[in-house]
Amino acid sequence: MGKNGRGGDGRGGEGAGRAREAGHAGQETGYAEEDGRLTLRERKKLRTRQRISGEATLLFIERGFDNVTVAEVARAAEVSTMTVFNYFPRKEDLFLDRIPEGHELVTRAVRERAGDETPLAALRRLAFDLLARRHPLGGVGEGFAYFWQTVLDSPALRARGREAVEEIENTLAGLLVEAAGEEGEPGDARLAAALIVAAYRVAYAGAAARQLAGDPAEEVAADQEAVLRRTFEALERALPGGG
């Protein structure tokens, strides 16, 4: 079996090719968009991060997360193992590399919302935008099933995914406290954050399950708009103050 593991893991041939396309699609932006606000040094660091994560993603999808070492990722990305760990302290974060981007997107949505917009309305807008762009954090896109299958096949990735959800919830709770100001109650903000994150996770997991079952991404995306609409309507009833 060669480096890319095309022999007997069930991802050979055409499947491996599609997995590679999915891996490349997932590494285009990393966790920060190059929107003109980055310095030259920051852009270089971002591209290095993207290259490392992109090569890791291809290897993990084709061979399985637990069958690839960090040293192999470093060789594929043409950097040192120490450089890999400088960008990704944990092996799991090489694959789940959009966790920082998730924090950034949620933070910007809440803090940069319009003056008459509630945090929940801002998060709703973000969710629909991610879906429309077929962003990985939106849950629907061509080739995403390879990503989720790799996660399902690895206990370490599943555990890190659960941690990431909790981390996003903590970030959101802090943002809701900040948005409420002196009138807010930390306990209310934490409950609201838990409800919002849990609701989105259910909607996201539903889209993932359908794509893993073989449903076409565009069909899932069309249905997911209705799912998100119902999800946020339920949240608005549960959180009349808008989060």
Short mmCIF file of C-alpha atoms in Angstrom, two decimals:
data_model
loop_
_atom_site.label_atom_id
_atom_site.label_comp_id
_atom_site.label_asym_id
_atom_site.label_seq_id
_atom_site.Cartn_x
_atom_site.Cartn_y
_atom_site.Cartn_z
CA MET A 1 0.00 0.00 0.00
CA GLY A 2 1.37 3.43 -1.00
CA LYS A 3 1.52 6.63 0.98
CA ASN A 4 -2.02 7.60 0.05
CA GLY A 5 -3.50 4.34 1.29
CA ARG A 6 -5.40 3.51 -1.92
CA GLY A 7 -5.13 -0.21 -1.37
CA GLY A 8 -7.80 -1.57 0.93
CA ASP A 9 -9.43 1.07 3.06
CA GLY A 10 -12.54 1.48 0.96
CA ARG A 11 -11.53 4.95 -0.25
CA GLY A 12 -9.51 3.94 -3.30
CA GLY A 13 -10.07 4.77 -6.96
CA GLU A 14 -12.81 7.27 -7.69
CA GLY A 15 -13.63 7.64 -4.00
CA ALA A 16 -10.08 8.72 -3.19
CA GLY A 17 -10.21 11.26 -6.00
CA ARG A 18 -13.41 12.77 -4.65
CA ALA A 19 -11.92 12.75 -1.15
CA ARG A 20 -8.92 14.71 -2.43
CA GLU A 21 -11.22 17.26 -4.06
CA ALA A 22 -13.11 17.57 -0.77
CA GLY A 23 -9.87 18.03 1.13
CA HIS A 24 -8.70 20.80 -1.19
CA ALA A 25 -12.08 22.52 -1.03
CA GLY A 26 -11.91 22.54 2.77
CA GLN A 27 -8.56 24.32 2.96
CA GLU A 28 -9.26 27.38 0.83
CA THR A 29 -9.76 29.93 3.58
CA GLY A 30 -8.50 28.45 6.83
CA TYR A 31 -9.97 30.21 9.85
CA ALA A 32 -9.44 33.82 8.80
CA GLU A 33 -10.41 35.40 5.52
CA GLU A 34 -7.81 37.33 3.57
CA ASP A 35 -9.95 40.45 3.43
CA GLY A 36 -7.22 43.05 3.37
CA ARG A 37 -6.92 43.36 7.14
CA LEU A 38 -3.98 40.96 7.41
CA THR A 39 -0.35 42.01 7.24
CA LEU A 40 2.06 40.28 4.86
CA ARG A 41 3.47 38.25 7.74
CA GLU A 42 -0.02 37.22 8.84
CA ARG A 43 -0.91 36.17 5.28
CA LYS A 44 2.21 34.03 5.06
CA LYS A 45 1.40 32.37 8.38
CA LEU A 46 -2.18 31.77 7.27
CA ARG A 47 -1.02 30.12 4.04
CA THR A 48 1.39 27.90 5.95
CA ARG A 49 -1.43 26.90 8.27
CA GLN A 50 -3.68 26.15 5.30
CA ARG A 51 -1.01 24.05 3.62
CA ILE A 52 -0.36 21.97 6.73
CA SER A 53 -4.05 21.45 7.43
CA GLY A 54 -4.80 20.72 3.79
CA GLU A 55 -2.18 18.00 3.52
CA ALA A 56 -3.28 16.54 6.85
CA THR A 57 -6.90 16.48 5.72
CA LEU A 58 -6.05 14.58 2.54
CA LEU A 59 -4.02 12.00 4.45
CA PHE A 60 -6.64 11.56 7.18
CA ILE A 61 -9.51 11.17 4.73
CA GLU A 62 -7.66 8.66 2.58
CA ARG A 63 -6.01 6.58 5.32
CA GLY A 64 -7.94 7.27 8.49
CA PHE A 65 -7.02 9.71 11.25
CA ASP A 66 -5.47 7.12 13.55
CA ASN A 67 -3.28 5.69 10.76
CA VAL A 68 -1.39 8.93 10.03
CA THR A 69 1.33 10.42 12.20
CA VAL A 70 2.12 14.09 12.69
CA ALA A 71 5.58 13.40 11.22
CA GLU A 72 3.94 12.17 8.01
CA VAL A 73 1.84 15.32 7.85
CA ALA A 74 4.97 17.43 8.31
CA ARG A 75 6.73 15.64 5.44
CA ALA A 76 3.73 16.07 3.15
CA ALA A 77 3.52 19.80 3.96
CA GLU A 78 7.33 20.18 3.70
CA VAL A 79 7.71 21.63 7.18
CA SER A 80 9.19 20.36 10.43
CA THR A 81 7.17 18.47 13.01
CA MET A 82 7.82 21.35 15.42
CA THR A 83 6.27 23.76 12.90
CA VAL A 84 3.15 21.60 12.74
CA PHE A 85 2.78 21.74 16.51
CA ASN A 86 3.40 25.50 16.50
CA TYR A 87 0.25 25.89 14.41
CA PHE A 88 -1.73 22.96 15.79
CA PRO A 89 -0.96 21.99 19.41
CA ARG A 90 -3.15 18.88 19.09
CA LYS A 91 -3.22 16.37 16.26
CA GLU A 92 -7.04 16.48 16.25
CA ASP A 93 -6.96 20.19 15.43
CA LEU A 94 -5.15 19.44 12.17
CA PHE A 95 -8.40 17.93 10.93
CA LEU A 96 -10.90 19.98 12.93
CA ASP A 97 -9.04 23.10 11.85
CA ARG A 98 -12.07 25.37 11.59
CA ILE A 99 -12.72 25.51 15.33
CA PRO A 100 -10.94 28.90 15.64
CA GLU A 101 -12.90 30.15 12.63
CA GLY A 102 -16.14 29.13 14.33
CA HIS A 103 -15.26 31.24 17.37
CA GLU A 104 -14.32 34.16 15.14
CA LEU A 105 -17.52 34.01 13.09
CA VAL A 106 -19.77 33.81 16.15
CA THR A 107 -17.89 36.64 17.84
CA ARG A 108 -18.09 38.91 14.81
CA ALA A 109 -21.78 38.12 14.23
CA VAL A 110 -22.73 39.15 17.76
CA ARG A 111 -20.37 42.09 18.23
CA GLU A 112 -20.78 43.61 14.76
CA ARG A 113 -24.56 43.24 14.49
CA ALA A 114 -26.76 46.21 13.66
CA GLY A 115 -27.94 48.34 16.55
CA ASP A 116 -31.52 47.07 16.30
CA GLU A 117 -30.54 43.43 15.76
CA THR A 118 -30.63 40.89 18.59
CA PRO A 119 -27.76 38.41 19.07
CA LEU A 120 -30.10 35.58 18.05
CA ALA A 121 -31.07 37.38 14.84
CA ALA A 122 -27.39 37.94 14.06
CA LEU A 123 -26.66 34.25 14.59
CA ARG A 124 -29.60 33.30 12.39
CA ARG A 125 -28.20 35.51 9.65
CA LEU A 126 -24.81 33.85 10.06
CA ALA A 127 -26.29 30.34 9.85
CA PHE A 128 -28.11 31.10 6.59
CA ASP A 129 -25.03 32.78 5.15
CA LEU A 130 -22.86 29.74 5.92
CA LEU A 131 -25.43 27.48 4.26
CA ALA A 132 -25.70 29.71 1.19
CA ARG A 133 -21.91 29.72 0.79
CA ARG A 134 -21.70 25.94 1.27
CA HIS A 135 -19.21 26.69 4.02
CA PRO A 136 -18.00 23.64 6.00
CA LEU A 137 -19.44 25.14 9.19
CA GLY A 138 -22.79 25.35 7.43
CA GLY A 139 -22.92 21.57 7.20
CA VAL A 140 -23.82 21.09 3.53
CA GLY A 141 -21.47 20.74 0.59
CA GLU A 142 -20.06 18.42 -2.04
CA GLY A 143 -17.66 15.88 -0.58
CA PHE A 144 -18.41 16.71 3.06
CA ALA A 145 -19.46 13.11 3.71
CA TYR A 146 -15.79 12.07 3.56
CA PHE A 147 -14.98 14.49 6.34
CA TRP A 148 -17.76 13.27 8.61
CA GLN A 149 -16.97 9.61 7.96
CA THR A 150 -13.39 10.24 9.02
CA VAL A 151 -14.64 11.83 12.24
CA LEU A 152 -17.02 8.95 12.92
CA ASP A 153 -14.21 6.45 12.43
CA SER A 154 -12.00 8.09 15.07
CA PRO A 155 -12.85 8.20 18.81
CA ALA A 156 -10.23 10.93 19.25
CA LEU A 157 -11.87 13.17 16.64
CA ARG A 158 -15.33 12.55 18.05
CA ALA A 159 -14.11 13.52 21.53
CA ARG A 160 -12.45 16.68 20.21
CA GLY A 161 -15.64 17.55 18.36
CA ARG A 162 -17.62 17.36 21.59
CA GLU A 163 -15.05 19.60 23.29
CA ALA A 164 -15.28 22.09 20.43
CA VAL A 165 -19.06 22.36 20.82
CA GLU A 166 -18.60 23.09 24.52
CA GLU A 167 -15.94 25.70 23.75
CA ILE A 168 -18.23 27.48 21.27
CA GLU A 169 -21.00 27.43 23.86
CA ASN A 170 -18.69 29.08 26.41
CA THR A 171 -17.66 31.72 23.89
CA LEU A 172 -21.28 32.46 23.04
CA ALA A 173 -22.28 32.68 26.69
CA GLY A 174 -19.60 35.31 27.24
CA LEU A 175 -20.78 37.26 24.20
CA LEU A 176 -24.38 37.20 25.40
CA VAL A 177 -23.34 38.50 28.82
CA GLU A 178 -21.42 41.26 27.06
CA ALA A 179 -24.39 42.10 24.82
CA ALA A 180 -26.84 42.22 27.74
CA GLY A 181 -24.68 44.65 29.70
CA GLU A 182 -25.52 45.46 33.30
CA GLU A 183 -29.10 44.26 32.91
CA GLY A 184 -28.06 40.73 31.98
CA GLU A 185 -27.75 37.69 34.19
CA PRO A 186 -24.81 35.32 33.55
CA GLY A 187 -27.01 32.32 34.29
CA ASP A 188 -29.55 33.40 31.69
CA ALA A 189 -26.80 33.95 29.13
CA ARG A 190 -25.35 30.49 29.72
CA LEU A 191 -28.77 28.87 29.34
CA ALA A 192 -29.43 30.82 26.15
CA ALA A 193 -26.03 29.84 24.72
CA ALA A 194 -26.64 26.18 25.55
CA LEU A 195 -30.03 26.23 23.82
CA ILE A 196 -28.70 28.00 20.71
CA VAL A 197 -25.68 25.73 20.31
CA ALA A 198 -27.69 22.56 20.95
CA ALA A 199 -30.35 23.59 18.43
CA TYR A 200 -27.79 24.36 15.72
CA ARG A 201 -25.91 21.13 16.46
CA VAL A 202 -29.10 19.11 15.91
CA ALA A 203 -29.77 20.87 12.60
CA TYR A 204 -26.15 20.43 11.52
CA ALA A 205 -26.07 16.75 12.51
CA GLY A 206 -29.24 16.11 10.56
CA ALA A 207 -27.71 17.51 7.39
CA ALA A 208 -24.55 15.49 7.95
CA ALA A 209 -26.50 12.26 8.45
CA ARG A 210 -28.42 12.76 5.22
CA GLN A 211 -25.24 13.33 3.22
CA LEU A 212 -23.58 10.31 4.81
CA ALA A 213 -26.62 8.32 3.67
CA GLY A 214 -25.99 9.48 0.11
CA ASP A 215 -28.52 12.29 -0.35
CA PRO A 216 -27.31 14.91 -2.89
CA ALA A 217 -25.85 18.01 -1.27
CA GLU A 218 -28.09 20.43 -3.18
CA GLU A 219 -31.20 18.51 -2.14
CA VAL A 220 -30.07 18.58 1.49
CA ALA A 221 -29.27 22.30 1.22
CA ALA A 222 -32.74 23.11 -0.06
CA ASP A 223 -34.34 21.23 2.83
CA GLN A 224 -31.85 22.65 5.32
CA GLU A 225 -33.16 26.16 4.77
CA ALA A 226 -36.52 25.03 6.14
CA VAL A 227 -34.81 23.18 8.99
CA LEU A 228 -32.90 26.30 10.01
CA ARG A 229 -36.02 28.42 9.77
CA ARG A 230 -37.89 26.09 12.12
CA THR A 231 -34.86 25.87 14.41
CA PHE A 232 -34.57 29.62 14.87
CA GLU A 233 -38.32 30.10 15.17
CA ALA A 234 -38.24 27.62 18.07
CA LEU A 235 -35.34 29.51 19.61
CA GLU A 236 -37.18 32.80 19.29
CA ARG A 237 -40.11 31.33 21.20
CA ALA A 238 -37.80 29.92 23.87
CA LEU A 239 -35.72 33.13 24.08
CA PRO A 240 -38.17 36.01 23.65
CA GLY A 241 -35.45 38.49 24.49
CA GLY A 242 -33.45 37.44 21.45
CA GLY A 243 -30.70 35.64 23.32
#
